[in-house]
C-alpha atoms as a printed R data frame, in Angstrom:
    type eleno elety resid chain resno       x       y      z
1   ATOM     1    CA   ASP     A     1  -0.021   0.002  0.008
2   ATOM     2    CA   SER     A     2   1.868   3.072 -1.247
3   ATOM     3    CA   THR     A     3  -0.081   5.370  1.093
4   ATOM     4    CA   LYS     A     4   1.887   3.824  3.980
5   ATOM     5    CA   ASN     A     5   5.305   4.463  2.413
6   ATOM     6    CA   GLY     A     6   7.854   6.392  4.426
7   ATOM     7    CA   VAL     A     7   9.611   9.512  3.228
8   ATOM     8    CA   LEU     A     8  12.558   7.563  1.785
9   ATOM     9    CA   ALA     A     9  10.356   5.085 -0.163
10  ATOM    10    CA   SER     A    10  11.059   6.815 -3.445
11  ATOM    11    CA   ASP     A    11  14.699   7.683 -2.768
12  ATOM    12    CA   SER     A    12  16.584   6.326 -5.748
13  ATOM    13    CA   HIS     A    13  19.659   5.496 -3.675
14  ATOM    14    CA   LEU     A    14  17.708   3.370 -1.214
15  ATOM    15    CA   THR     A    15  15.251   1.733 -3.607
16  ATOM    16    CA   PHE     A    16  18.047  -0.513 -4.799
17  ATOM    17    CA   LEU     A    17  18.441  -2.080 -1.367
18  ATOM    18    CA   ALA     A    18  15.299  -4.236 -1.401
19  ATOM    19    CA   PRO     A    19  16.016  -5.856 -4.826
20  ATOM    20    CA   GLN     A    20  19.606  -6.393 -3.808
21  ATOM    21    CA   LEU     A    21  18.509  -8.201 -0.643
22  ATOM    22    CA   ARG     A    22  15.939 -10.233 -2.628
23  ATOM    23    CA   GLN     A    23  18.629 -11.244 -5.087
24  ATOM    24    CA   MET     A    24  20.848 -12.358 -2.220
25  ATOM    25    CA   ALA     A    25  18.006 -14.461 -0.836
26  ATOM    26    CA   ASP     A    26  17.760 -16.261 -4.143
27  ATOM    27    CA   GLN     A    27  21.456 -16.887 -4.625
28  ATOM    28    CA   ALA     A    28  23.323 -19.980 -3.524
29  ATOM    29    CA   ILE     A    29  26.113 -19.610 -0.963
30  ATOM    30    CA   ASN     A    30  29.584 -20.731 -1.884
31  ATOM    31    CA   SER     A    31  29.571 -24.118 -0.232
32  ATOM    32    CA   THR     A    32  29.500 -27.793 -1.002
33  ATOM    33    CA   SER     A    33  26.728 -28.459  1.489
34  ATOM    34    CA   THR     A    34  23.298 -29.800  0.622
35  ATOM    35    CA   VAL     A    35  21.561 -26.641  1.726
36  ATOM    36    CA   ARG     A    36  23.071 -23.774 -0.261
37  ATOM    37    CA   MET     A    37  20.151 -21.443 -0.757
38  ATOM    38    CA   LEU     A    38  16.892 -20.562  0.928
39  ATOM    39    CA   SER     A    39  14.902 -22.528 -1.658
40  ATOM    40    CA   ASP     A    40  16.666 -25.669 -0.420
41  ATOM    41    CA   LEU     A    41  14.946 -24.953  2.872
42  ATOM    42    CA   GLY     A    42  11.588 -24.646  1.083
43  ATOM    43    CA   VAL     A    43  11.645 -20.851  1.378
44  ATOM    44    CA   ASP     A    44  11.051 -18.584 -1.581
45  ATOM    45    CA   SER     A    45  11.197 -14.871 -2.000
46  ATOM    46    CA   ASN     A    46   8.488 -12.993 -3.825
47  ATOM    47    CA   ALA     A    47   9.890 -10.813 -6.632
48  ATOM    48    CA   ASN     A    48   7.134  -8.237 -6.075
49  ATOM    49    CA   ASP     A    49   7.594  -7.396 -2.421
50  ATOM    50    CA   ASN     A    50   9.907  -8.022  0.498
51  ATOM    51    CA   THR     A    51   8.448 -11.260  1.786
52  ATOM    52    CA   LEU     A    52   9.887 -14.690  2.270
53  ATOM    53    CA   THR     A    53   7.384 -17.541  2.041
54  ATOM    54    CA   ALA     A    54   7.592 -21.177  3.121
55  ATOM    55    CA   VAL     A    55   6.416 -22.801 -0.083
56  ATOM    56    CA   ASP     A    56   7.615 -26.394  0.456
57  ATOM    57    CA   THR     A    57   7.316 -27.607  4.006
58  ATOM    58    CA   THR     A    58   8.647 -31.020  2.964
59  ATOM    59    CA   ASP     A    59  11.950 -29.494  1.897
60  ATOM    60    CA   LEU     A    60  12.089 -27.515  5.188
61  ATOM    61    CA   GLN     A    61  11.331 -30.614  7.276
62  ATOM    62    CA   ASN     A    62  13.908 -32.664  5.327
63  ATOM    63    CA   ALA     A    63  16.612 -29.986  5.740
64  ATOM    64    CA   LEU     A    64  15.905 -29.662  9.474
65  ATOM    65    CA   THR     A    65  15.839 -33.401 10.031
66  ATOM    66    CA   ASN     A    66  18.642 -34.603  7.768
67  ATOM    67    CA   ASN     A    67  20.828 -31.516  7.122
68  ATOM    68    CA   LEU     A    68  20.412 -29.255 10.146
69  ATOM    69    CA   SER     A    69  24.076 -28.150 10.194
70  ATOM    70    CA   ASP     A    70  23.902 -27.322  6.467
71  ATOM    71    CA   GLY     A    71  20.743 -25.285  7.073
72  ATOM    72    CA   GLU     A    72  22.414 -23.468  9.900
73  ATOM    73    CA   SER     A    73  25.481 -22.774  7.749
74  ATOM    74    CA   CYS     A    74  23.285 -21.428  4.947
75  ATOM    75    CA   CYS     A    75  21.998 -18.825  7.379
76  ATOM    76    CA   ASN     A    76  24.825 -18.270  9.854
77  ATOM    77    CA   ASP     A    77  28.130 -19.157  8.221
78  ATOM    78    CA   LEU     A    78  30.465 -16.255  8.997
79  ATOM    79    CA   SER     A    79  31.848 -15.931  5.466
80  ATOM    80    CA   ASN     A    80  29.008 -17.103  3.191
81  ATOM    81    CA   GLY     A    81  25.820 -17.348  5.208
82  ATOM    82    CA   ARG     A    82  22.762 -15.198  4.543
83  ATOM    83    CA   THR     A    83  23.190 -13.306  7.810
84  ATOM    84    CA   SER     A    84  26.750 -12.253  6.991
85  ATOM    85    CA   THR     A    85  26.034 -11.356  3.367
86  ATOM    86    CA   VAL     A    86  22.977  -9.300  4.344
87  ATOM    87    CA   GLN     A    87  25.028  -7.647  7.072
88  ATOM    88    CA   THR     A    88  27.739  -6.819  4.522
89  ATOM    89    CA   VAL     A    89  25.266  -5.109  2.243
90  ATOM    90    CA   LEU     A    90  23.751  -3.201  5.123
91  ATOM    91    CA   ASP     A    91  27.181  -2.183  6.327
92  ATOM    92    CA   GLU     A    92  27.986  -0.820  2.832
93  ATOM    93    CA   TYR     A    93  24.807   1.201  2.889
94  ATOM    94    CA   ASN     A    94  25.612   2.556  6.364
95  ATOM    95    CA   ASP     A    95  29.400   2.921  5.953
96  ATOM    96    CA   SER     A    96  30.401   6.013  7.938
97  ATOM    97    CA   LEU     A    97  32.696   7.297  5.173
98  ATOM    98    CA   ASN     A    98  30.938   6.452  1.903
99  ATOM    99    CA   GLY     A    99  27.724   4.616  2.613
100 ATOM   100    CA   VAL     A   100  24.520   5.456  0.761
101 ATOM   101    CA   ILE     A   101  22.695   6.466  3.947
102 ATOM   102    CA   VAL     A   102  25.595   8.665  5.160
103 ATOM   103    CA   ASN     A   103  25.920  10.224  1.733
104 ATOM   104    CA   GLU     A   104  22.195  10.982  1.689
105 ATOM   105    CA   GLN     A   105  22.462  12.492  5.152
106 ATOM   106    CA   ASN     A   106  25.372  14.626  3.977
107 ATOM   107    CA   ASN     A   107  23.484  15.662  0.832
108 ATOM   108    CA   ILE     A   108  20.449  16.651  2.901
109 ATOM   109    CA   SER     A   109  22.625  18.581  5.338
110 ATOM   110    CA   THR     A   110  24.312  20.392  2.435
111 ATOM   111    CA   GLN     A   111  20.920  21.246  0.921
112 ATOM   112    CA   ILE     A   112  19.633  22.532  4.304
113 ATOM   113    CA   SER     A   113  22.726  24.744  4.709
114 ATOM   114    CA   TYR     A   114  22.288  26.055  1.146
115 ATOM   115    CA   ASN     A   115  18.600  26.780  1.754
116 ATOM   116    CA   GLN     A   116  19.425  28.562  5.032
117 ATOM   117    CA   GLN     A   117  22.003  30.693  3.187
118 ATOM   118    CA   GLN     A   118  19.449  31.500  0.485
119 ATOM   119    CA   ILE     A   119  16.923  32.460  3.137
120 ATOM   120    CA   SER     A   120  19.493  34.751  4.855
121 ATOM   121    CA   THR     A   121  20.389  36.376  1.520
122 ATOM   122    CA   MET     A   122  16.756  36.910  0.603
123 ATOM   123    CA   GLN     A   123  16.057  38.346  4.095
124 ATOM   124    CA   GLU     A   124  18.961  40.792  3.673
125 ATOM   125    CA   VAL     A   125  17.576  41.895  0.300
126 ATOM   126    CA   LEU     A   126  14.075  42.279  1.717
127 ATOM   127    CA   ASN     A   127  15.427  44.287  4.688
128 ATOM   128    CA   ALA     A   128  17.312  46.595  2.299
129 ATOM   129    CA   GLN     A   129  14.185  47.053  0.138
130 ATOM   130    CA   GLN     A   130  12.088  47.748  3.233
131 ATOM   131    CA   THR     A   131  14.578  50.395  4.389
132 ATOM   132    CA   THR     A   132  14.622  51.991  0.912
133 ATOM   133    CA   LEU     A   133  10.809  52.049  0.766
134 ATOM   134    CA   GLU     A   134  10.542  53.485  4.292
135 ATOM   135    CA   ASN     A   135  13.049  56.250  3.388
136 ATOM   136    CA   GLU     A   136  11.231  57.020  0.139
137 ATOM   137    CA   PHE     A   137   7.908  57.165  2.059
138 ATOM   138    CA   ALA     A   138   9.432  59.580  4.630
139 ATOM   139    CA   LEU     A   139  10.701  61.781  1.796
140 ATOM   140    CA   LEU     A   140   7.324  61.646  0.085
141 ATOM   141    CA   ASP     A   141   5.597  62.482  3.382
142 ATOM   142    CA   GLN     A   142   7.959  65.428  3.872
143 ATOM   143    CA   ALA     A   143   7.394  66.620  0.304
144 ATOM   144    CA   GLU     A   144   3.639  66.465  0.820
145 ATOM   145    CA   ALA     A   145   3.919  68.411  4.076
146 ATOM   146    CA   ASN     A   146   6.050  71.035  2.281
147 ATOM   147    CA   ALA     A   147   3.519  71.201 -0.524
148 ATOM   148    CA   GLN     A   148   0.646  71.704  1.912
149 ATOM   149    CA   SER     A   149   2.617  74.389  3.710
150 ATOM   150    CA   LEU     A   150   3.458  76.123  0.443
151 ATOM   151    CA   SER     A   151  -0.172  75.808 -0.669
152 ATOM   152    CA   GLY     A   152  -1.290  77.381  2.626
153 ATOM   153    CA   ILE     A   153   1.146  80.276  2.103
154 ATOM   154    CA   ILE     A   154   0.029  80.773 -1.443
155 ATOM   155    CA   ASN     A   155  -3.650  80.590 -0.490
156 ATOM   156    CA   GLY     A   156  -3.026  82.903  2.462
157 ATOM   157    CA   SER     A   157  -1.125  85.483  0.462
158 ATOM   158    CA   SER     A   158  -3.535  85.425 -2.440
159 ATOM   159    CA   SER     A   159  -6.561  85.839 -0.161
160 ATOM   160    CA   SER     A   160  -4.870  88.709  1.754
161 ATOM   161    CA   GLY     A   161  -3.574  90.179 -1.495
162 ATOM   162    CA   SER     A   162  -7.045  90.090 -3.024
163 ATOM   163    CA   SER     A   163  -8.654  91.631  0.038
164 ATOM   164    CA   GLY     A   164  -6.032  94.357 -0.006
165 ATOM   165    CA   ALA     A   165  -6.729  94.966 -3.658
166 ATOM   166    CA   LEU     A   166 -10.447  95.152 -2.877
167 ATOM   167    CA   SER     A   167  -9.947  97.616 -0.048
168 ATOM   168    CA   SER     A   168  -7.999  99.941 -2.232
169 ATOM   169    CA   LEU     A   169 -10.889 100.048 -4.702
């Protein structure tokens, strides 16, 4: 159900992990034992999802009864077993110097730093524009006040000049 996917479900670096692990589940280990792969234990992986299914209980029962040590080696052998090969892949993904997960974390941190720098730069530009607009508004306000004052003087002198002209008539 894709609605339940986590945030990294579509990450191209991590989407290769599941198929890689599925492929490992289907491969035979380097061994001369009877049980060399999970299918020898009656276990199969589904190519469409991340499940392992017991498809042949007879094979599982036979391996546990007649080849228990081979079955254990298939899973737990330190050099070839499923546990060690899966751990090797996971270690590669999580390698502290060059692992996929660490690289993704570094890329995300770099992107966050870049975004923070962009935000700071934009904020500085906005602050400068705000200061410019506030200064222009103050100058406009002063010019309007000067114009009103001048208008008052002109209106005052023209009304007193016209009344003086009328009184001399």
